[in-house]
Amino acid sequence: MNSLAGAVVLTKTGGILGPIAGILGWIMDLLFRFTSTFGIENIGLCIILFTLVTKILMMPLTIKQQKSSKLMAVMQPEINAIQKKYKGKENDQKSAMMMQAEMKAVYEKYGTSMTGGCLPLAIQMPIIFALYRVIYNIPAYVQSVRGYYETVISQLPAGYQTQDVFTQLAQACRMTGDKFDFTNVNTVIDLLYKFTAQQWQTFIGAFPAAGEAAVEGGVNAVQAIEKMQNFFGLNIADQPLTYIKAAFVGGSILIAIVAILIPILAWATQMINLKLMPQAAQQGGDAQQDAMMNSMKTMNMVMPLMSAVFCFTFPVGLGIYWVASAAVRSVQQVVINKKM
């Protein structure tokens, strides 16, 4: 087995997102340690707290972007007037330069720039993508959580990767092929993180020593993992659709209802958030402007619906993040609307 210290990189994202995800993982690790001091070790709760903290940290960028949107709404009539003035003359170099100069003067009049609204969004986008990566694969970034998995793996026998039970579990979790190197500890952690309660029982039955592994204080590592990944009866690494399907073959109907609530709440909270967002005034009289506004309205209706559909097949943890994120954004929007 490769050393634990040397196996940290494979489940982490690289490029520009790598350092950002590392910082966000460190924040979540602090939150996990904080709740642990109160005897609460639950990843679902940590995701909610993590969402709250990150949204507060990103609040200055959100306010800047909102200010820019408000200014754009005020400026739009003047911008439209300039565009109408030079309509049909876009290919004339002199007219195009004059239009550009007049539009620049409008932006300077209101103390902003043509890229004023884009910059905050450009800064936020890498942070948002890195947030998704951390939520999607928590053990790779949260060392306090990772430690439980390392304890379990340390008790596995040599050559466990080739045993039938292990390969069957990997197949069940759709982790097969050359890209999954189970001699690497990080890849094994990825697999264990996906386990359902039944798969844990199968795993423990095949590797009893791993099932008896205990962390500091004598706490059973497997039991601790199952407890920390449980959120109102749902495994945060599992899909809501799994519980819904199970209800038709003797599974818990109550758990299935809880699973259905994740997509429903994802849709509802995002719809509330969109309703609270400042809407650009409909100017009318311009077919292109009207078409753009209608397209925006359609997108605002479709996007929350798509989130709900995705939530059925994405991990529960990601659904919790979407719900918490939209809820926090809604509260922030109420505050911003009152202040602006």
Short mmCIF file of C-alpha atoms in Angstrom, two decimals, residues 5-152:
data_model
loop_
_atom_site.label_atom_id
_atom_site.label_comp_id
_atom_site.label_asym_id
_atom_site.label_seq_id
_atom_site.Cartn_x
_atom_site.Cartn_y
_atom_site.Cartn_z
CA ALA A 5 1.31 11.11 2.94
CA GLY A 6 2.08 10.41 -0.70
CA ALA A 7 -1.47 9.68 -1.77
CA VAL A 8 -3.15 12.98 -1.11
CA VAL A 9 -3.24 14.49 -4.58
CA LEU A 10 -5.32 12.21 -6.81
CA THR A 11 -8.78 13.01 -5.50
CA LYS A 12 -8.02 16.71 -5.32
CA THR A 13 -8.60 19.00 -8.25
CA GLY A 14 -5.67 20.70 -9.92
CA GLY A 15 -5.09 23.95 -11.80
CA ILE A 16 -6.32 27.27 -10.46
CA LEU A 17 -9.07 25.54 -8.48
CA GLY A 18 -6.59 23.45 -6.46
CA PRO A 19 -5.36 26.15 -4.02
CA ILE A 20 -8.87 27.62 -3.69
CA ALA A 21 -10.37 24.20 -2.91
CA GLY A 22 -7.54 23.59 -0.43
CA ILE A 23 -8.41 26.80 1.47
CA LEU A 24 -12.13 25.95 1.45
CA GLY A 25 -11.34 22.44 2.68
CA TRP A 26 -9.33 23.95 5.52
CA ILE A 27 -12.33 26.12 6.48
CA MET A 28 -14.61 23.08 6.49
CA ASP A 29 -12.09 21.16 8.57
CA LEU A 30 -12.15 23.97 11.16
CA LEU A 31 -15.96 23.79 11.24
CA PHE A 32 -15.87 20.01 11.67
CA ARG A 33 -13.43 20.37 14.57
CA PHE A 34 -15.60 23.14 16.04
CA THR A 35 -18.78 21.03 16.05
CA SER A 36 -16.77 18.08 17.36
CA THR A 37 -16.01 20.02 20.54
CA PHE A 38 -19.77 19.86 21.24
CA GLY A 39 -19.86 16.14 20.49
CA ILE A 40 -21.45 16.68 17.07
CA GLU A 41 -19.67 15.12 14.12
CA ASN A 42 -22.00 15.40 11.16
CA ILE A 43 -20.93 16.29 7.64
CA GLY A 44 -24.42 17.45 6.63
CA LEU A 45 -24.42 20.04 9.43
CA CYS A 46 -20.88 21.06 8.46
CA ILE A 47 -21.99 21.60 4.86
CA ILE A 48 -24.71 23.99 6.07
CA LEU A 49 -22.28 25.90 8.33
CA PHE A 50 -19.68 25.85 5.57
CA THR A 51 -22.20 27.37 3.14
CA LEU A 52 -23.06 30.11 5.64
CA VAL A 53 -19.40 31.00 6.26
CA THR A 54 -18.40 31.01 2.58
CA LYS A 55 -21.40 33.13 1.59
CA ILE A 56 -20.54 35.66 4.31
CA LEU A 57 -16.92 35.76 3.07
CA MET A 58 -18.15 36.34 -0.50
CA MET A 59 -20.66 39.01 0.58
CA PRO A 60 -18.48 42.02 -0.51
CA LEU A 61 -18.28 40.60 -4.04
CA THR A 62 -22.03 39.95 -4.05
CA ILE A 63 -22.78 43.53 -2.97
CA LYS A 64 -20.43 44.92 -5.62
CA GLN A 65 -22.13 42.88 -8.30
CA GLN A 66 -25.59 43.93 -7.07
CA LYS A 67 -24.58 47.60 -7.11
CA SER A 68 -23.40 47.20 -10.67
CA SER A 69 -26.74 45.58 -11.62
CA LYS A 70 -28.68 48.42 -9.98
CA LEU A 71 -26.61 51.02 -11.85
CA MET A 72 -27.16 49.15 -15.11
CA ALA A 73 -30.93 49.34 -14.58
CA VAL A 74 -30.66 53.12 -14.10
CA MET A 75 -28.29 53.54 -17.04
CA GLN A 76 -30.19 51.30 -19.45
CA PRO A 77 -32.52 53.98 -20.90
CA GLU A 78 -29.51 56.15 -21.80
CA ILE A 79 -27.64 53.17 -23.24
CA ASN A 80 -30.71 52.18 -25.28
CA ALA A 81 -31.04 55.76 -26.60
CA ILE A 82 -27.42 55.71 -27.80
CA GLN A 83 -27.86 52.32 -29.43
CA LYS A 84 -31.00 53.50 -31.25
CA LYS A 85 -29.20 56.66 -32.34
CA TYR A 86 -26.52 54.65 -34.11
CA LYS A 87 -28.68 51.72 -35.18
CA GLY A 88 -27.72 50.55 -38.65
CA LYS A 89 -24.41 52.42 -38.54
CA GLU A 90 -22.43 49.76 -36.65
CA ASN A 91 -20.29 48.97 -39.68
CA ASP A 92 -19.31 52.61 -40.13
CA GLN A 93 -16.01 53.04 -38.26
CA LYS A 94 -16.58 56.71 -37.38
CA SER A 95 -20.11 56.08 -36.10
CA ALA A 96 -18.95 53.05 -34.13
CA MET A 97 -16.23 55.12 -32.44
CA MET A 98 -18.68 57.90 -31.60
CA MET A 99 -21.16 55.39 -30.15
CA GLN A 100 -18.37 53.85 -28.06
CA ALA A 101 -17.31 57.27 -26.79
CA GLU A 102 -20.88 58.25 -25.84
CA MET A 103 -21.47 54.95 -24.04
CA LYS A 104 -18.17 55.36 -22.19
CA ALA A 105 -19.29 58.83 -21.09
CA VAL A 106 -22.50 57.35 -19.64
CA TYR A 107 -20.51 54.77 -17.65
CA GLU A 108 -18.17 57.50 -16.36
CA LYS A 109 -21.18 59.63 -15.41
CA TYR A 110 -22.40 56.87 -13.10
CA GLY A 111 -18.91 56.00 -11.80
CA THR A 112 -18.72 52.53 -13.26
CA SER A 113 -17.25 50.76 -16.29
CA MET A 114 -18.37 48.34 -18.99
CA THR A 115 -16.66 45.51 -17.14
CA GLY A 116 -17.77 46.63 -13.66
CA GLY A 117 -20.38 43.88 -13.31
CA CYS A 118 -18.23 41.17 -14.87
CA LEU A 119 -15.23 41.42 -12.54
CA PRO A 120 -16.99 40.32 -9.31
CA LEU A 121 -18.60 37.43 -11.20
CA ALA A 122 -15.25 36.43 -12.73
CA ILE A 123 -13.74 36.32 -9.23
CA GLN A 124 -16.66 34.33 -7.81
CA MET A 125 -16.81 31.65 -10.51
CA PRO A 126 -13.54 29.82 -9.58
CA ILE A 127 -14.60 29.94 -5.92
CA ILE A 128 -18.00 28.43 -6.76
CA PHE A 129 -16.45 25.62 -8.84
CA ALA A 130 -13.96 24.90 -6.05
CA LEU A 131 -16.85 24.82 -3.54
CA TYR A 132 -18.56 22.12 -5.61
CA ARG A 133 -15.37 20.07 -5.68
CA VAL A 134 -14.96 20.20 -1.89
CA ILE A 135 -18.63 19.30 -1.26
CA TYR A 136 -18.51 16.48 -3.81
CA ASN A 137 -15.46 14.82 -2.27
CA ILE A 138 -15.19 15.88 1.36
CA PRO A 139 -12.64 13.31 2.64
CA ALA A 140 -10.10 14.55 0.09
CA TYR A 141 -10.14 18.05 1.58
CA VAL A 142 -11.24 17.71 5.21
CA GLN A 143 -8.43 16.03 7.11
CA SER A 144 -10.50 15.43 10.25
CA VAL A 145 -12.95 13.35 8.19
CA ARG A 146 -10.22 11.67 6.17
CA GLY A 147 -8.59 10.37 9.35
CA TYR A 148 -11.49 7.97 10.01
CA TYR A 149 -11.11 6.39 6.58
CA GLU A 150 -7.34 6.09 6.98
CA THR A 151 -7.91 4.22 10.25
CA VAL A 152 -10.19 1.71 8.51
#
